[in-house]
mmCIF file of N, CA and C in Angstrom:
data_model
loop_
_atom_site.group_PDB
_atom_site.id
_atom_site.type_symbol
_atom_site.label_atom_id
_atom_site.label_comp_id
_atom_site.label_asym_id
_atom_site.label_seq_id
_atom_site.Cartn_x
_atom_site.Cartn_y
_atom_site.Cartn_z
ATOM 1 N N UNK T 117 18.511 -6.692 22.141
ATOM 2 C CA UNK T 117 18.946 -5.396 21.647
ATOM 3 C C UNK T 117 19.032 -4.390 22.783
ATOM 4 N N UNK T 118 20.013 -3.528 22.379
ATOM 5 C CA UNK T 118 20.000 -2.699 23.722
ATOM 6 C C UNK T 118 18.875 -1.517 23.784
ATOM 7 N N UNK T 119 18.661 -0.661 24.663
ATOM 8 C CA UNK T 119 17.371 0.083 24.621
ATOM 9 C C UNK T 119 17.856 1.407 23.665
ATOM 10 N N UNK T 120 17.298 1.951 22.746
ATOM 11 C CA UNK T 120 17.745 2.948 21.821
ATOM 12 C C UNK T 120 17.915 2.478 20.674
ATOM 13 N N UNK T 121 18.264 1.029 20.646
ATOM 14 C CA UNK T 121 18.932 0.855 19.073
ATOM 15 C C UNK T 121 17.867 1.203 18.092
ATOM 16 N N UNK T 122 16.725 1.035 17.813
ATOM 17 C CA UNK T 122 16.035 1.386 16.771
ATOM 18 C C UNK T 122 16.035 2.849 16.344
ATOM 19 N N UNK T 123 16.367 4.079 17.437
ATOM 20 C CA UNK T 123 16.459 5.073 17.101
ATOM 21 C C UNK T 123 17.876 5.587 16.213
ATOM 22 N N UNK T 124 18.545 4.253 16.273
ATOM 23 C CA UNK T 124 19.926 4.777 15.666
ATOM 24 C C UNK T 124 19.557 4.022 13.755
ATOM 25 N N UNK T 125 18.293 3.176 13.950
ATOM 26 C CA UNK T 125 18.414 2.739 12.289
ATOM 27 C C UNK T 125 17.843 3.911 11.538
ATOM 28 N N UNK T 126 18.033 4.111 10.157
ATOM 29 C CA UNK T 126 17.288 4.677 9.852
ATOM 30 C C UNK T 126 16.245 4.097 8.735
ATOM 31 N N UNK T 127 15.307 3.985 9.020
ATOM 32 C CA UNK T 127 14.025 3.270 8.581
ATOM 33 C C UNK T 127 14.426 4.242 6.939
ATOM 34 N N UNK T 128 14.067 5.375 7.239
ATOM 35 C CA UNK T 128 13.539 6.125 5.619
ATOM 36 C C UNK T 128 14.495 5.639 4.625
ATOM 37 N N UNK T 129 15.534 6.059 4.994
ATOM 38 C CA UNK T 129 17.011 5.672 3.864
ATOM 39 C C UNK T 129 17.008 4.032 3.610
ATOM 40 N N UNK T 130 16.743 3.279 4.677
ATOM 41 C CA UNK T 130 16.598 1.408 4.379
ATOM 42 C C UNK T 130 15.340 1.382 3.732
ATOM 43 N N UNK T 131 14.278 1.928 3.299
ATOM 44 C CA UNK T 131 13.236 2.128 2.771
ATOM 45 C C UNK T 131 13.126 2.699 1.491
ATOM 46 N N UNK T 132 14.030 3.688 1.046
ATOM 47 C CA UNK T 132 14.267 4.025 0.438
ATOM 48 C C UNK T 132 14.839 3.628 -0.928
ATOM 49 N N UNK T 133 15.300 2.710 -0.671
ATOM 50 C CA UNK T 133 16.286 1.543 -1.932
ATOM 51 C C UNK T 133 14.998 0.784 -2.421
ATOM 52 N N UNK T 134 14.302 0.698 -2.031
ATOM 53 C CA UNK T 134 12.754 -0.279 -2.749
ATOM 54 C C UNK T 134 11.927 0.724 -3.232
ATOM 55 N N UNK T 135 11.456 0.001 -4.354
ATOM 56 C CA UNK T 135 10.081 0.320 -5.208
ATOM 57 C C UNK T 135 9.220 0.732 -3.974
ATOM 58 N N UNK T 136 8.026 1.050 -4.235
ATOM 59 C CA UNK T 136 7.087 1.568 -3.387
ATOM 60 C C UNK T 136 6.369 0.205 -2.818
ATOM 61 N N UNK T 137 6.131 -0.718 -3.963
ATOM 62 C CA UNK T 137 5.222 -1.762 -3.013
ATOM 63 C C UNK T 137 6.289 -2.302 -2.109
ATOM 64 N N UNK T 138 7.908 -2.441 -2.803
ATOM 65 C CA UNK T 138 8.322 -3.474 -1.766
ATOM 66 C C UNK T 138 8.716 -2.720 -0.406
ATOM 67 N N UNK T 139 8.936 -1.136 -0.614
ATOM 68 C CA UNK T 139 9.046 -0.438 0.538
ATOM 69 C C UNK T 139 7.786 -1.113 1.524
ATOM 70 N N UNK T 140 6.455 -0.635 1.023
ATOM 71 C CA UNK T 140 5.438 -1.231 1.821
ATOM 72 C C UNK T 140 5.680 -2.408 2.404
ATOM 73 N N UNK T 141 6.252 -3.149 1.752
ATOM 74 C CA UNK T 141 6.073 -5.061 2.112
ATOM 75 C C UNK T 141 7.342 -5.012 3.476
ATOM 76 N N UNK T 142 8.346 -4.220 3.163
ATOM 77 C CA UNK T 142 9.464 -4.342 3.951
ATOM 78 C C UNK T 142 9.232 -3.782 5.419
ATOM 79 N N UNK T 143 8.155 -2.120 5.307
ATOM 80 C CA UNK T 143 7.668 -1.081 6.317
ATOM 81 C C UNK T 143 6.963 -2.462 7.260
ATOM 82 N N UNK T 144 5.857 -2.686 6.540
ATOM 83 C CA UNK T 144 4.871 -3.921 7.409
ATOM 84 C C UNK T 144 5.551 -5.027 8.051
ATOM 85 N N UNK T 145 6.667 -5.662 7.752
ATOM 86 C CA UNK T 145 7.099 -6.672 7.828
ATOM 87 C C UNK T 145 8.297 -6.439 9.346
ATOM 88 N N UNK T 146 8.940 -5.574 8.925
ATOM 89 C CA UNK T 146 9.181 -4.399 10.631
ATOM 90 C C UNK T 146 8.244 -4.134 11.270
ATOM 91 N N UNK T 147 7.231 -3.572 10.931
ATOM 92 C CA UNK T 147 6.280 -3.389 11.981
ATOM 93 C C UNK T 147 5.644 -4.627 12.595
ATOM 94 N N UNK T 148 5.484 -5.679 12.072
ATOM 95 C CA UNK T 148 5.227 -6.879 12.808
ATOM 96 C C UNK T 148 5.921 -8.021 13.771
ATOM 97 N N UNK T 149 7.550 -7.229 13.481
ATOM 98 C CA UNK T 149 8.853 -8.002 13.503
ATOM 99 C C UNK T 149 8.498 -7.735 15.196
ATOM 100 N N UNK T 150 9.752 -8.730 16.088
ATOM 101 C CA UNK T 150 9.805 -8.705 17.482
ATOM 102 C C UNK T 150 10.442 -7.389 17.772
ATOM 103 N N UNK T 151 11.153 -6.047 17.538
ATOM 104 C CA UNK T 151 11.762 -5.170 17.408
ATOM 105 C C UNK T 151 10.955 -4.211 18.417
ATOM 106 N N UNK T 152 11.679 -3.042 18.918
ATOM 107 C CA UNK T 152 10.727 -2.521 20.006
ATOM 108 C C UNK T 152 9.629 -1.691 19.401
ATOM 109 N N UNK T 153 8.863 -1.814 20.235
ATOM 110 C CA UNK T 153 7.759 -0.498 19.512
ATOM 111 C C UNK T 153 7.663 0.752 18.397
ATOM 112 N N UNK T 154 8.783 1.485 19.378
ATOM 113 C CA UNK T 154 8.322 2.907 18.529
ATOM 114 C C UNK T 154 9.437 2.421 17.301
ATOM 115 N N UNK T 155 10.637 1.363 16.880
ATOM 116 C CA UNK T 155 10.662 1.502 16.166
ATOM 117 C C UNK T 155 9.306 0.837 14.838
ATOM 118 N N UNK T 156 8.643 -0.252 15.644
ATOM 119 C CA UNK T 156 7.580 -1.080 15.083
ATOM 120 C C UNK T 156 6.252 0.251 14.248
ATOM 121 N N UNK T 157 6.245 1.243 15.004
ATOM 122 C CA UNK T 157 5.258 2.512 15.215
ATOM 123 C C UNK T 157 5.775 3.672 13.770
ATOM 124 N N UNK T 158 7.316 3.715 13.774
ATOM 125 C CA UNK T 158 7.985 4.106 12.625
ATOM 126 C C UNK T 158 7.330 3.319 11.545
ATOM 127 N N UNK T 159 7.717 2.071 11.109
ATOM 128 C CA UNK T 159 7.740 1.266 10.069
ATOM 129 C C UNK T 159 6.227 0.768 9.637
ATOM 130 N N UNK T 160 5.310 1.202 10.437
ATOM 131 C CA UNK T 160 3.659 1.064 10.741
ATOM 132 C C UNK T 160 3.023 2.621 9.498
ATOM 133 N N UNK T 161 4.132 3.145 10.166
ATOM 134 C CA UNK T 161 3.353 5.196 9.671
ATOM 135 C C UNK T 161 4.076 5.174 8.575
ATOM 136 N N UNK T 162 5.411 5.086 8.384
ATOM 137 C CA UNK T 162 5.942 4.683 7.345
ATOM 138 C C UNK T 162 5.003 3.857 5.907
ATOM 139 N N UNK T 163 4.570 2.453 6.216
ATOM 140 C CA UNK T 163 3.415 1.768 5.060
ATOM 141 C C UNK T 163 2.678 2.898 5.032
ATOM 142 N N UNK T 164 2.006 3.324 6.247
ATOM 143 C CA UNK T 164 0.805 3.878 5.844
ATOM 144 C C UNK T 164 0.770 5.036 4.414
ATOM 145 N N UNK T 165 2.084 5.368 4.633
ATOM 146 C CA UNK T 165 2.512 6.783 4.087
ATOM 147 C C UNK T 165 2.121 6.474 2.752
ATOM 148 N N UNK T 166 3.142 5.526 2.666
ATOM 149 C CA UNK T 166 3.243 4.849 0.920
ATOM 150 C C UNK T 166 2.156 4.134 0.447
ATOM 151 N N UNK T 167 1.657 3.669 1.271
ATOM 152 C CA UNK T 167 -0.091 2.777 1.278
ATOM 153 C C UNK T 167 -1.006 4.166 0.213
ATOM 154 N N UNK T 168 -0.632 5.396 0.904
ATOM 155 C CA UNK T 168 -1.718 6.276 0.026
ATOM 156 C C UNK T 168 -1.428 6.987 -1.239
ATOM 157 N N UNK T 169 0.021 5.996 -1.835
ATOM 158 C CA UNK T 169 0.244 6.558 -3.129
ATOM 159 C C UNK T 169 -0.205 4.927 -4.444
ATOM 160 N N UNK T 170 -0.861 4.117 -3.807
ATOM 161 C CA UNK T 170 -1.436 3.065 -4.123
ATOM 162 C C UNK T 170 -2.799 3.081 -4.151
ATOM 163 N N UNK T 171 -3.696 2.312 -4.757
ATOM 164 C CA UNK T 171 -5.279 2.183 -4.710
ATOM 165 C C UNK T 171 -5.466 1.055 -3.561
ATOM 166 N N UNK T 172 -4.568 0.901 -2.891
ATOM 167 C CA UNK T 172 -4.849 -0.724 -1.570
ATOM 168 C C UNK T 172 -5.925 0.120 -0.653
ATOM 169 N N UNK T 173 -6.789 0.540 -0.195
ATOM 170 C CA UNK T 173 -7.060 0.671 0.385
ATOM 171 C C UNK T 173 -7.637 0.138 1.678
ATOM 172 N N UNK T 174 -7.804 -1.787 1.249
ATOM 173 C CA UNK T 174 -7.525 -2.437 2.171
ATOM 174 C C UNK T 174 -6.606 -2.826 3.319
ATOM 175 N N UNK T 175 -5.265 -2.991 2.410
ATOM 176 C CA UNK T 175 -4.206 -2.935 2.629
ATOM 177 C C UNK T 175 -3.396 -1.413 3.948
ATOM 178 N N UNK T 176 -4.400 -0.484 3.332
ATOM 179 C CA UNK T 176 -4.046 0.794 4.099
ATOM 180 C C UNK T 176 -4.585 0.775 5.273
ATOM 181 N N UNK T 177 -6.072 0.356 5.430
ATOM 182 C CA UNK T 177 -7.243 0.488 6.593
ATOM 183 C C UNK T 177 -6.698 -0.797 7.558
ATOM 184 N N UNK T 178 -5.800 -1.697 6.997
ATOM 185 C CA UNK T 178 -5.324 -3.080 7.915
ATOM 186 C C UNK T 178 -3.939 -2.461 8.995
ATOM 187 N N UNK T 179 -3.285 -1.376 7.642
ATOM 188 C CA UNK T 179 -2.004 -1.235 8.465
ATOM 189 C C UNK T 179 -2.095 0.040 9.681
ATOM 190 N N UNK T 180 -3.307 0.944 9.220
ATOM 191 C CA UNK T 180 -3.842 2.031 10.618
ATOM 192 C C UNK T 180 -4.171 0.808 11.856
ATOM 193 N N UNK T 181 -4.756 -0.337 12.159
ATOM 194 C CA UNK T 181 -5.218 -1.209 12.415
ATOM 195 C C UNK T 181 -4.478 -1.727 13.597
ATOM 196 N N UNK T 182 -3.400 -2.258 12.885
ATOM 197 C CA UNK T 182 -2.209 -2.840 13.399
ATOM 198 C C UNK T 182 -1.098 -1.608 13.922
ATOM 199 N N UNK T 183 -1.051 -0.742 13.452
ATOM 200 C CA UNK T 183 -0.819 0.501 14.070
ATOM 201 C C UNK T 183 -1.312 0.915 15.912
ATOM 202 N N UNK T 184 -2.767 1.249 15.176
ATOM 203 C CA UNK T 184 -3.355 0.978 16.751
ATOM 204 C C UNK T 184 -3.138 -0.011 18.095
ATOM 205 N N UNK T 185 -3.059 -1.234 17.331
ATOM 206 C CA UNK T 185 -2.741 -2.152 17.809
ATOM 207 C C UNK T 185 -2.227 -2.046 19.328
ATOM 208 N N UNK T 186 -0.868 -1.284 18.587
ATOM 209 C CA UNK T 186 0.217 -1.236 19.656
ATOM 210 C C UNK T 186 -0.134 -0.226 20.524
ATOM 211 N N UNK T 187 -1.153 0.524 20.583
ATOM 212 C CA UNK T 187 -1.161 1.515 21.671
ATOM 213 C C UNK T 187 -1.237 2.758 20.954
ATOM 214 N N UNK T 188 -1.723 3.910 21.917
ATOM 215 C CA UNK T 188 -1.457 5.245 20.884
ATOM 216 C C UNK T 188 -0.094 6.097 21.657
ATOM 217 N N UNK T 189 0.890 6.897 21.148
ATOM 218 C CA UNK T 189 1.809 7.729 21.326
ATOM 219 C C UNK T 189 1.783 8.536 20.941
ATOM 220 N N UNK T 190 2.647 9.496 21.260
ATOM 221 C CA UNK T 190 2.586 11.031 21.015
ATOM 222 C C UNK T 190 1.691 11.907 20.363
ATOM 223 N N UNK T 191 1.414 10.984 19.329
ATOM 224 C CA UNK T 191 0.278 11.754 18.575
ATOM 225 C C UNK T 191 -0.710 10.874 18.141
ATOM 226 N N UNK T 192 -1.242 9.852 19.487
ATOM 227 C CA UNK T 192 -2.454 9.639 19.514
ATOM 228 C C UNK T 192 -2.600 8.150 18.859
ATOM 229 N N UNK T 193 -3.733 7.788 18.313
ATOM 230 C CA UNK T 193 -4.267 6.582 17.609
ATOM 231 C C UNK T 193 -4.400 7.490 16.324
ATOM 232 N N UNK T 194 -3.577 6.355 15.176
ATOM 233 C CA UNK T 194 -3.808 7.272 14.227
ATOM 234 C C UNK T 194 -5.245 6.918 13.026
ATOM 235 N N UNK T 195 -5.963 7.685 12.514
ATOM 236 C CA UNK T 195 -7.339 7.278 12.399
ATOM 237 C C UNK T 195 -7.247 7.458 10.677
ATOM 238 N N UNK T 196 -7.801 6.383 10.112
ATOM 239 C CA UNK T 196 -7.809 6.208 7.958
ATOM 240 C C UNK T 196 -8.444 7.772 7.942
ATOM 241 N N UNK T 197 -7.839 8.337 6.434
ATOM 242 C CA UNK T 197 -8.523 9.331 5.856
ATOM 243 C C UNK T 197 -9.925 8.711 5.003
ATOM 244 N N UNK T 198 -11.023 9.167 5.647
ATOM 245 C CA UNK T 198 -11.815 8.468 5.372
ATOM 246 C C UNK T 198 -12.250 9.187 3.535
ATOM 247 N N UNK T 199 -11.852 10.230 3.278
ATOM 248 C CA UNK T 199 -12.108 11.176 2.495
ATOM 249 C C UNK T 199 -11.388 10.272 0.990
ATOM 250 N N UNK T 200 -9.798 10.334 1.391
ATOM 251 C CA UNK T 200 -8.985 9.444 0.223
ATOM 252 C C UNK T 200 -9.227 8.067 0.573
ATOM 253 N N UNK T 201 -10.276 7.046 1.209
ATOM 254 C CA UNK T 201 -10.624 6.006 0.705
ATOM 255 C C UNK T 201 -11.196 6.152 0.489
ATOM 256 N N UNK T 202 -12.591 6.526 0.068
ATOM 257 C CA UNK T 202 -13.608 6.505 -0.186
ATOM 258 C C UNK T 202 -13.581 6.819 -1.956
ATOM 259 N N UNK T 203 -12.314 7.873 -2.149
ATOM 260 C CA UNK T 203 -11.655 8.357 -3.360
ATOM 261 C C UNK T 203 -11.464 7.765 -3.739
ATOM 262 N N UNK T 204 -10.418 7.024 -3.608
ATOM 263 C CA UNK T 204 -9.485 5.943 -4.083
ATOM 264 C C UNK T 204 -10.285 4.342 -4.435
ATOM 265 N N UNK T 205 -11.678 4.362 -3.708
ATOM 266 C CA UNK T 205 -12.388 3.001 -3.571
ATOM 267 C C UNK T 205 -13.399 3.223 -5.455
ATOM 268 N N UNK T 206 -13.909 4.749 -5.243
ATOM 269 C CA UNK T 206 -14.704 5.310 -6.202
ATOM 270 C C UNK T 206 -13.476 4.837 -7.344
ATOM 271 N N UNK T 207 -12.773 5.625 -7.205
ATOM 272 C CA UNK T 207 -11.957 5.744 -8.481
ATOM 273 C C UNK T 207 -11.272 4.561 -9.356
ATOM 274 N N UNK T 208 -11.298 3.163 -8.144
ATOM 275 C CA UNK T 208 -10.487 1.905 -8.591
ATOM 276 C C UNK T 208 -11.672 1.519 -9.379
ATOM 277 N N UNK T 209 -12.814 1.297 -8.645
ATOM 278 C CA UNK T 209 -14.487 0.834 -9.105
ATOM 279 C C UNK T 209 -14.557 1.519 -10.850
ATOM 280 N N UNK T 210 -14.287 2.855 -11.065
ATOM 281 C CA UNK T 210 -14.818 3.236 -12.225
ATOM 282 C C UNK T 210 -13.735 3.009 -13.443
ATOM 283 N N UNK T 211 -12.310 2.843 -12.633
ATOM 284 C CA UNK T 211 -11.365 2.457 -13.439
ATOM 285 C C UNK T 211 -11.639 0.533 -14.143
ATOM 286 N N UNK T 212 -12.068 0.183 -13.095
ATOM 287 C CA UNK T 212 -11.915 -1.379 -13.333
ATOM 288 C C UNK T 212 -13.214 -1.862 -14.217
ATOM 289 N N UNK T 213 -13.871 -1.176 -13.887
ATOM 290 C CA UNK T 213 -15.563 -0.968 -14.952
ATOM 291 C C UNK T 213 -14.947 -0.605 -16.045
ATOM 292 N N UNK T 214 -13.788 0.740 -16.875
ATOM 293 C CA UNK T 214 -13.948 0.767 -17.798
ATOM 294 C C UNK T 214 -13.079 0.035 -18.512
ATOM 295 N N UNK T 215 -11.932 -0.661 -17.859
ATOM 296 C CA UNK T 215 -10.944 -1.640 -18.593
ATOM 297 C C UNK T 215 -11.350 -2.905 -19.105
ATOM 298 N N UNK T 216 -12.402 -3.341 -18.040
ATOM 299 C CA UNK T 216 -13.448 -4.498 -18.222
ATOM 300 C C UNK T 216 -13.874 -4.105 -19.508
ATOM 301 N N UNK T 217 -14.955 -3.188 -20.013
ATOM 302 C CA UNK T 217 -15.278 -3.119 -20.273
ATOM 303 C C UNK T 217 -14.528 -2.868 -21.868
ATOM 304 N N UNK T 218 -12.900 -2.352 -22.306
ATOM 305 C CA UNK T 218 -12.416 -2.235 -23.089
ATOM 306 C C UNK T 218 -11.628 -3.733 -23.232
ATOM 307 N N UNK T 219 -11.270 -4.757 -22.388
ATOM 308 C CA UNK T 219 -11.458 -6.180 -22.717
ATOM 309 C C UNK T 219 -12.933 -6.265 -23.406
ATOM 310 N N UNK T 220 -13.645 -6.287 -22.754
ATOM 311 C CA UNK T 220 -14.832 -7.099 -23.773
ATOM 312 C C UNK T 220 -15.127 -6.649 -24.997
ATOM 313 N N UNK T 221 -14.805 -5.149 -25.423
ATOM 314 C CA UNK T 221 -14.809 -4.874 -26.828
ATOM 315 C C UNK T 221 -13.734 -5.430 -27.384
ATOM 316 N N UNK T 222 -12.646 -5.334 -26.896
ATOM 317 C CA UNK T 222 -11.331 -6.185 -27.523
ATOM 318 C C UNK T 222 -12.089 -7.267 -28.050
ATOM 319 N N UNK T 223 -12.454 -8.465 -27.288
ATOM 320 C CA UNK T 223 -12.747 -9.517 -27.045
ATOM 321 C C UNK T 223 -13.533 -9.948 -28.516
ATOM 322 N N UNK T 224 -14.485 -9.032 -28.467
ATOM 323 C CA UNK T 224 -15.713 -8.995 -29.596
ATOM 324 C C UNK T 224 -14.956 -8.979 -30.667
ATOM 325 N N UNK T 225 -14.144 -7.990 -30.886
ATOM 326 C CA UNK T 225 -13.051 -7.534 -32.539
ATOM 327 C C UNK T 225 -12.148 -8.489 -32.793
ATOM 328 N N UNK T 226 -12.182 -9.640 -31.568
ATOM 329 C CA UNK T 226 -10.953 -10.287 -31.324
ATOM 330 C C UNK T 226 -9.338 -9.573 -31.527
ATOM 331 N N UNK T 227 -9.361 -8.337 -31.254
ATOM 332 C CA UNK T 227 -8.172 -7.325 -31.655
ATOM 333 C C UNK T 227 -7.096 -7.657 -30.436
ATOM 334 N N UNK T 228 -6.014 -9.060 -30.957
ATOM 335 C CA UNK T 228 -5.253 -9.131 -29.819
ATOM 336 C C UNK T 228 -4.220 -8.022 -29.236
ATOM 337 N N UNK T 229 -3.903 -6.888 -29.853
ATOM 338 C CA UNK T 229 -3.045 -6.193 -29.320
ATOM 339 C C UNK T 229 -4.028 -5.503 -27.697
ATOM 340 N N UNK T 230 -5.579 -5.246 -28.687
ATOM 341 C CA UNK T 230 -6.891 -4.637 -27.610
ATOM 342 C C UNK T 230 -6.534 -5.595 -26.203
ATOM 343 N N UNK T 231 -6.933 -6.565 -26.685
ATOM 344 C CA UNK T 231 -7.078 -7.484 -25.142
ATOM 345 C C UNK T 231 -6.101 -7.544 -24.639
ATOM 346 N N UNK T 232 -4.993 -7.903 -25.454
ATOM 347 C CA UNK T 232 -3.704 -7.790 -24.059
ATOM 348 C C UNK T 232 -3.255 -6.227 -23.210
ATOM 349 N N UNK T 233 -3.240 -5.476 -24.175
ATOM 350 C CA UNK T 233 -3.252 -4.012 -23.265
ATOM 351 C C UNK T 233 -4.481 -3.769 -22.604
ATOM 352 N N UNK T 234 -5.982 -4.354 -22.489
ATOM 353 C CA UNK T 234 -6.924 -4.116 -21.614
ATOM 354 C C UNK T 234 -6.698 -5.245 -20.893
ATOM 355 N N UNK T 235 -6.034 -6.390 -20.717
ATOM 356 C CA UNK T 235 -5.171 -7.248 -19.601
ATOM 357 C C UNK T 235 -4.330 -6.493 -18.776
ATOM 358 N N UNK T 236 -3.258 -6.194 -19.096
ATOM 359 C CA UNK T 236 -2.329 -5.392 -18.805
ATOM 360 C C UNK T 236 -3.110 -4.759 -18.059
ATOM 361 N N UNK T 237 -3.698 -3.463 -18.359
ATOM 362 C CA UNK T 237 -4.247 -2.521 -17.552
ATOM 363 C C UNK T 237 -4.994 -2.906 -16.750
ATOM 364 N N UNK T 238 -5.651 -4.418 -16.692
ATOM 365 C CA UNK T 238 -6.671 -4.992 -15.542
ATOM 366 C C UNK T 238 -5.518 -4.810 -14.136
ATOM 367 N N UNK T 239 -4.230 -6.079 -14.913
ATOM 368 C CA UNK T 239 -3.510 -6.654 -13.849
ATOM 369 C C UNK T 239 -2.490 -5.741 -13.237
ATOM 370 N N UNK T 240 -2.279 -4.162 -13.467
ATOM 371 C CA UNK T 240 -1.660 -2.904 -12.967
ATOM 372 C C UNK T 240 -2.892 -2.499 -11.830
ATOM 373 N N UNK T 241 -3.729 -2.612 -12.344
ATOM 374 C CA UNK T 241 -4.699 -1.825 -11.568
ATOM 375 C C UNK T 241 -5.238 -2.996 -10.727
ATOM 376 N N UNK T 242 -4.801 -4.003 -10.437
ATOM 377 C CA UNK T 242 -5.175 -5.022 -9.190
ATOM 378 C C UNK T 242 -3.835 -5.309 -8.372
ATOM 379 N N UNK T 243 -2.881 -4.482 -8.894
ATOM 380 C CA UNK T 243 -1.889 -5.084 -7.768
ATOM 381 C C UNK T 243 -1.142 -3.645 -7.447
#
């Protein structure tokens, strides 16, 4: 590739046509690609962005990570909000406690509409 070309793609608008996870899946998947840096550094800050409208917080703390990875630029090494994981970790924990917990009353009433919408709401809130 010649030197510049990544500054001529535009990441946001090719990002833009996907759902949020697959934006994520597509952001990461550039950022790991052989492609030069700062566009790799785009598509890195980019996940991260969308990473914090999700409960991944694994997923988020891997892609600051690999971010670093590459070095810091212009504005440094960029460092997790330790504030919205810690949020987001609380909040999945008390969510997943109470869906659990509205399966197992389902469960008891045997009320299949109960259990499949406290399914449902397990398997939204794990992916």
């Amino acid at each position: 590739r010649p030197a510049g070309v990544s500054m001529l793609f535009d990441l946001e608008t090719y990002l833009s046509q996907y759902s949020n996870d697959m934006a994520i899946q597509r952001a990461l998947f550039i950022g790991g690609s052989e492609v030069d840096v700062e566009l790799r550094r785009r598509a890195y800050r980019a996940a991260i962005q969308r990473l914090q409208l999700t409960k991944n917080t694994a997923r988020y703390e891997e892609a600051i990570e690999k971010l670093n990875a590459l070095g810091p630029d212009a504005e440094g090494l960029a460092v997790a909000d330790a504030t919205w994981v810690e949020a987001t970790n609380n909040q999945f924990t008390q969510l997943a406690s109470s869906y659990e917990s509205e399966l197992k009353q389902a469960k008891v009433t045997q009320a299949k509409e109960g259990i499949y919408k406290a399914l449902c709401n397990l398997v939204e809130l794990h992916t």
